């Protein structure tokens, strides 16, 4: 798709029903992101997310979208300790969920060695550079990365190193648009941007943010493509009113002896 200049459309999902909607919409990559921690499990960051939680949701999403290419985020400390441990954990992900690939954050030398080990074992790996949420405390918050020249140079080098290590693509999160364009043009593998401008080879968003369900979360890069928060509130208040007022269930929702 990158070679043909076709934009790659990616979105997250974490369960059966939404995964089914994504497959119906023709999404190119369904990401079971560890944003699961914040938007589904109510954690303050992605750091507490466990491998068991990712596998549990990965399995559910797989059932809803059996024909969509799926990438699952390896959660914090499931791939940083050693390449061997990463291989064991990523192998479990592929065996137990049926997803096609995993995603790791970071682009340092140790991460690249781990990417090589996974790729050699036949596990496709997607990289993730820029704002890497599992390192939020080390980065001092959720802020744009690579604004200073030294940091930009480091990201350029890490992107090339991840490609060299065998990543089939990488997410660029919260980096200036010009830098993301530069990196995208320097790679043969595709970049998937989030808060990284229009010149990445594809785009990804967190599903609930895109649908307008994540009330109060309005970073500059986010466009909401629906207002499901209002729709949900409307539906819930109608249900509450109708049950309290006795309008639901009506005779058409009730069974008689023979129907
Ligand atoms: O966890 C996630 O949802 C992600 C995307 C935002 C890229 O990593």
Short mmCIF file of C-alpha atoms and ligand atoms in Angstrom, two decimals:
data_model
loop_
_atom_site.label_atom_id
_atom_site.label_comp_id
_atom_site.label_asym_id
_atom_site.label_seq_id
_atom_site.Cartn_x
_atom_site.Cartn_y
_atom_site.Cartn_z
CA UNK A 1 0.00 0.00 0.00
CA UNK A 2 2.86 2.38 0.78
CA UNK A 3 4.45 1.66 -2.59
CA UNK A 4 1.12 2.35 -4.32
CA UNK A 5 0.51 5.55 -2.34
CA UNK A 6 -2.60 4.10 -0.69
CA UNK A 7 -3.24 5.33 2.85
CA UNK A 8 -3.40 2.60 5.50
CA UNK A 9 -6.37 2.85 7.86
CA UNK A 10 -5.88 1.54 11.38
CA UNK A 11 -8.06 1.75 14.48
CA UNK A 12 -8.08 0.08 17.87
CA UNK A 13 -10.71 -2.33 19.17
CA UNK A 14 -10.84 -4.53 22.23
CA UNK A 15 -13.96 -6.65 21.96
CA UNK A 16 -16.09 -8.84 19.71
CA UNK A 17 -18.84 -6.40 18.67
CA UNK A 18 -16.66 -3.40 17.87
CA UNK A 19 -14.14 -5.62 16.06
CA UNK A 20 -17.04 -6.81 13.91
CA UNK A 21 -17.93 -3.18 13.08
CA UNK A 22 -14.29 -2.48 12.15
CA UNK A 23 -14.13 -5.47 9.83
CA UNK A 24 -17.41 -4.38 8.23
CA UNK A 25 -15.91 -0.90 7.69
CA UNK A 26 -12.92 -2.39 5.87
CA UNK A 27 -10.21 -1.26 8.31
CA UNK A 28 -6.72 -2.35 7.14
CA UNK A 29 -5.18 -2.88 10.58
CA UNK A 30 -7.06 -3.58 13.79
CA UNK A 31 -4.85 -2.77 16.76
CA UNK A 32 -5.62 -4.29 20.13
CA UNK A 33 -3.86 -1.42 21.85
CA UNK A 34 -2.80 -1.36 25.46
CA UNK A 35 -4.87 1.86 25.54
CA UNK A 36 -7.26 -0.90 26.66
CA UNK A 37 -5.99 -0.03 30.15
CA UNK A 38 -7.33 3.52 30.01
CA UNK A 39 -10.46 3.28 27.88
CA UNK A 40 -11.80 -0.13 28.94
CA UNK A 41 -10.23 -1.04 32.28
CA UNK A 42 -10.13 2.42 33.88
CA UNK A 43 -6.40 2.47 34.70
CA UNK A 44 -4.61 5.83 34.91
CA UNK A 45 -2.09 4.78 32.23
CA UNK A 46 -1.11 1.78 30.11
CA UNK A 47 1.51 0.71 32.65
CA UNK A 48 -0.69 -1.62 34.78
CA UNK A 49 -2.00 -3.59 31.76
CA UNK A 50 -1.11 -7.29 31.96
CA UNK A 51 -0.41 -9.89 29.30
CA UNK A 52 -3.45 -11.87 30.49
CA UNK A 53 -5.72 -8.84 29.94
CA UNK A 54 -4.31 -8.26 26.46
CA UNK A 55 -4.76 -11.92 25.53
CA UNK A 56 -8.31 -11.96 26.92
CA UNK A 57 -9.34 -8.96 24.78
CA UNK A 58 -7.27 -10.06 21.78
CA UNK A 59 -9.18 -13.33 21.66
CA UNK A 60 -12.52 -11.53 21.77
CA UNK A 61 -11.57 -9.07 19.03
CA UNK A 62 -10.25 -11.91 16.84
CA UNK A 63 -13.65 -13.61 16.94
CA UNK A 64 -15.37 -10.42 15.76
CA UNK A 65 -12.95 -9.75 12.89
CA UNK A 66 -11.63 -13.08 11.66
CA UNK A 67 -10.48 -11.66 8.31
CA UNK A 68 -8.77 -8.44 9.39
CA UNK A 69 -5.02 -8.04 9.94
CA UNK A 70 -4.55 -7.70 13.70
CA UNK A 71 -1.70 -6.33 15.78
CA UNK A 72 -1.63 -6.67 19.57
CA UNK A 73 0.35 -4.42 21.92
CA UNK A 74 2.84 -6.19 24.15
CA UNK A 75 2.24 -4.59 27.56
CA UNK A 76 4.85 -2.97 29.80
CA UNK A 77 7.58 -5.35 31.03
CA UNK A 78 6.55 -8.27 28.86
CA UNK A 79 9.34 -7.60 26.33
CA UNK A 80 11.92 -5.34 28.03
CA UNK A 81 13.55 -7.84 30.42
CA UNK A 82 15.14 -10.10 27.84
CA UNK A 83 14.66 -11.17 24.23
CA UNK A 84 13.93 -14.69 25.46
CA UNK A 85 11.13 -13.52 27.72
CA UNK A 86 9.78 -11.33 24.90
CA UNK A 87 9.79 -14.33 22.57
CA UNK A 88 7.95 -16.50 25.07
CA UNK A 89 5.33 -13.78 25.69
CA UNK A 90 4.86 -12.80 22.04
CA UNK A 91 4.61 -16.49 21.16
CA UNK A 92 1.81 -16.86 23.72
CA UNK A 93 0.02 -13.89 22.15
CA UNK A 94 0.08 -15.43 18.68
CA UNK A 95 -0.86 -18.92 19.90
CA UNK A 96 -3.63 -17.87 22.30
CA UNK A 97 -5.31 -15.02 20.39
CA UNK A 98 -4.78 -15.71 16.70
CA UNK A 99 -3.52 -12.18 15.94
CA UNK A 100 -0.92 -11.87 13.18
CA UNK A 101 1.57 -9.49 14.78
CA UNK A 102 2.69 -7.72 17.94
CA UNK A 103 3.71 -4.11 18.63
CA UNK A 104 6.56 -2.99 20.89
CA UNK A 105 7.38 0.54 22.06
CA UNK A 106 10.82 2.15 21.71
CA UNK A 107 13.74 2.01 19.34
CA UNK A 108 16.89 1.62 21.45
CA UNK A 109 19.52 -1.06 20.86
CA UNK A 110 17.94 -3.57 23.27
CA UNK A 111 14.50 -3.19 21.67
CA UNK A 112 16.03 -3.69 18.21
CA UNK A 113 17.73 -6.91 19.39
CA UNK A 114 14.37 -8.12 20.69
CA UNK A 115 12.66 -7.22 17.40
CA UNK A 116 15.32 -9.26 15.57
CA UNK A 117 14.76 -12.26 17.84
CA UNK A 118 10.98 -12.16 17.35
CA UNK A 119 11.21 -11.68 13.59
CA UNK A 120 13.71 -14.56 13.33
CA UNK A 121 11.20 -16.74 15.16
CA UNK A 122 8.53 -15.82 12.60
CA UNK A 123 6.65 -13.20 14.63
CA UNK A 124 5.87 -10.02 12.67
CA UNK A 125 6.63 -6.91 14.74
CA UNK A 126 5.39 -3.35 14.50
CA UNK A 127 7.44 -0.60 16.16
CA UNK A 128 6.20 2.46 18.03
CA UNK A 129 8.24 5.69 18.32
CA UNK A 130 7.70 9.24 19.52
CA UNK A 131 5.40 9.43 22.52
CA UNK A 132 5.64 5.91 23.88
CA UNK A 133 2.96 5.83 26.60
CA UNK A 134 4.56 2.99 28.59
CA UNK A 135 7.46 5.43 29.28
CA UNK A 136 5.18 8.34 30.22
CA UNK A 137 6.97 8.94 33.54
CA UNK A 138 10.42 8.95 31.94
CA UNK A 139 9.15 11.34 29.24
CA UNK A 140 7.60 13.70 31.80
CA UNK A 141 4.05 13.47 30.48
CA UNK A 142 2.05 12.99 27.31
CA UNK A 143 3.83 15.57 25.16
CA UNK A 144 5.05 16.00 21.61
CA UNK A 145 8.42 14.30 21.04
CA UNK A 146 11.29 15.22 18.72
CA UNK A 147 10.90 19.00 18.72
CA UNK A 148 14.58 19.66 19.45
CA UNK A 149 17.05 18.73 16.71
CA UNK A 150 18.94 16.19 18.87
CA UNK A 151 15.70 14.41 19.77
CA UNK A 152 14.54 14.51 16.14
CA UNK A 153 17.85 13.00 15.02
CA UNK A 154 17.49 10.23 17.62
CA UNK A 155 13.99 9.39 16.34
CA UNK A 156 15.20 9.32 12.72
CA UNK A 157 18.01 6.93 13.70
CA UNK A 158 15.69 4.72 15.78
CA UNK A 159 13.19 4.46 12.92
CA UNK A 160 15.92 3.26 10.57
CA UNK A 161 17.22 0.85 13.23
CA UNK A 162 13.74 -0.65 13.75
CA UNK A 163 13.34 -1.13 10.00
CA UNK A 164 16.79 -2.72 9.84
CA UNK A 165 15.85 -5.02 12.76
CA UNK A 166 12.87 -6.28 10.75
CA UNK A 167 9.80 -4.27 11.81
CA UNK A 168 7.15 -4.37 9.08
CA UNK A 169 5.96 -0.90 10.01
CA UNK A 170 5.81 1.50 12.92
CA UNK A 171 3.50 3.86 14.76
CA UNK A 172 4.70 7.46 15.07
CA UNK A 173 2.88 9.09 17.99
CA UNK A 174 2.88 12.81 18.80
CA UNK A 175 5.76 13.99 16.66
CA UNK A 176 5.91 17.18 14.57
CA UNK A 177 4.40 16.68 11.11
CA UNK A 178 7.60 17.66 9.27
CA UNK A 179 9.66 15.12 11.21
CA UNK A 180 7.06 12.38 10.64
CA UNK A 181 7.16 13.17 6.90
CA UNK A 182 10.94 12.98 6.92
CA UNK A 183 10.95 9.63 8.72
CA UNK A 184 8.19 8.23 6.49
CA UNK A 185 10.15 9.14 3.37
CA UNK A 186 13.35 7.60 4.75
CA UNK A 187 11.75 4.17 5.32
CA UNK A 188 10.56 1.48 2.96
CA UNK A 189 8.15 0.14 5.61
CA UNK A 190 5.01 2.16 6.37
CA UNK A 191 4.52 4.61 9.22
CA UNK A 192 1.15 4.84 10.94
CA UNK A 193 0.65 8.22 12.57
CA UNK A 194 -1.31 9.41 15.55
CA UNK A 195 -0.76 13.11 16.17
CA UNK A 196 2.00 12.97 13.53
CA UNK A 197 0.48 14.90 10.63
CA UNK A 198 -0.87 13.96 7.21
CA UNK A 199 2.28 12.58 5.60
CA UNK A 200 2.50 9.30 7.45
CA UNK A 201 1.61 6.26 5.34
CA UNK A 202 -1.46 5.60 7.46
CA UNK A 203 -3.38 6.84 10.48
CA UNK A 204 -4.55 5.23 13.71
CA UNK A 205 -6.83 6.45 16.49
CA UNK A 206 -8.17 4.96 19.68
CA UNK A 207 -11.66 3.78 18.76
CA UNK A 208 -13.56 5.38 21.65
CA UNK A 209 -11.81 8.72 21.02
CA UNK A 210 -12.74 8.60 17.32
CA UNK A 211 -16.36 7.78 18.13
CA UNK A 212 -16.65 10.66 20.62
CA UNK A 213 -17.16 8.34 23.58
CA UNK A 214 -14.13 9.48 25.59
CA UNK A 215 -15.83 12.55 27.07
CA UNK A 216 -13.41 15.33 28.02
CA UNK A 217 -10.45 13.94 26.04
CA UNK A 218 -9.84 16.47 23.26
CA UNK A 219 -6.14 16.66 22.31
CA UNK A 220 -5.30 18.81 19.27
CA UNK A 221 -4.68 15.83 16.97
CA UNK A 222 -8.04 14.20 17.66
CA UNK A 223 -10.98 14.48 15.33
CA UNK A 224 -14.17 12.79 16.51
CA UNK A 225 -16.09 11.06 13.73
CA UNK A 226 -19.31 10.69 15.65
CA UNK A 227 -20.94 11.68 18.94
CA UNK A 228 -21.67 8.35 20.53
CA UNK A 229 -21.51 9.89 24.00
CA UNK A 230 -24.66 11.94 23.25
CA UNK A 231 -26.34 8.98 21.54
CA UNK A 232 -25.52 6.72 24.50
CA UNK A 233 -26.82 9.25 27.02
CA UNK A 234 -30.02 9.72 25.01
CA UNK A 235 -30.63 5.99 24.75
CA UNK A 236 -29.93 5.38 28.44
CA UNK A 237 -32.17 8.17 29.61
CA UNK A 238 -35.00 6.92 27.34
CA UNK A 239 -34.59 3.43 28.83
CA UNK A 240 -34.63 4.76 32.40
CA UNK A 241 -37.73 6.90 31.68
CA UNK A 242 -39.63 4.12 29.92
CA UNK A 243 -38.96 1.49 32.57
CA UNK A 244 -39.82 3.92 35.38
CA UNK A 245 -42.92 5.17 33.53
CA UNK A 246 -44.12 1.69 32.60
CA UNK A 247 -43.90 2.29 28.83
CA UNK A 248 -41.37 -0.54 28.38
CA UNK A 249 -41.94 -3.40 27.98
CA UNK A 250 -45.15 -3.04 25.98
CA UNK A 251 -47.33 -5.90 24.79
CA UNK A 252 -45.19 -6.20 21.63
CA UNK A 253 -42.19 -7.08 23.83
CA UNK A 254 -44.07 -9.58 25.99
CA UNK A 255 -44.82 -13.27 25.47
CA UNK A 256 -48.26 -14.75 25.59
CA UNK A 257 -48.88 -18.43 26.18
CA UNK A 258 -48.39 -19.23 22.48
CA UNK A 259 -45.96 -16.58 21.11
O1 LIG B 1 -2.41 1.54 22.69
C1 LIG B 1 -2.80 2.09 21.66
O2 LIG B 1 -4.00 2.23 21.41
C2 LIG B 1 -1.80 2.57 20.72
C3 LIG B 1 -2.25 3.49 19.64
C4 LIG B 1 -2.64 4.79 20.17
C5 LIG B 1 -1.24 3.62 18.57
O3 LIG B 1 -0.65 2.25 20.85
#
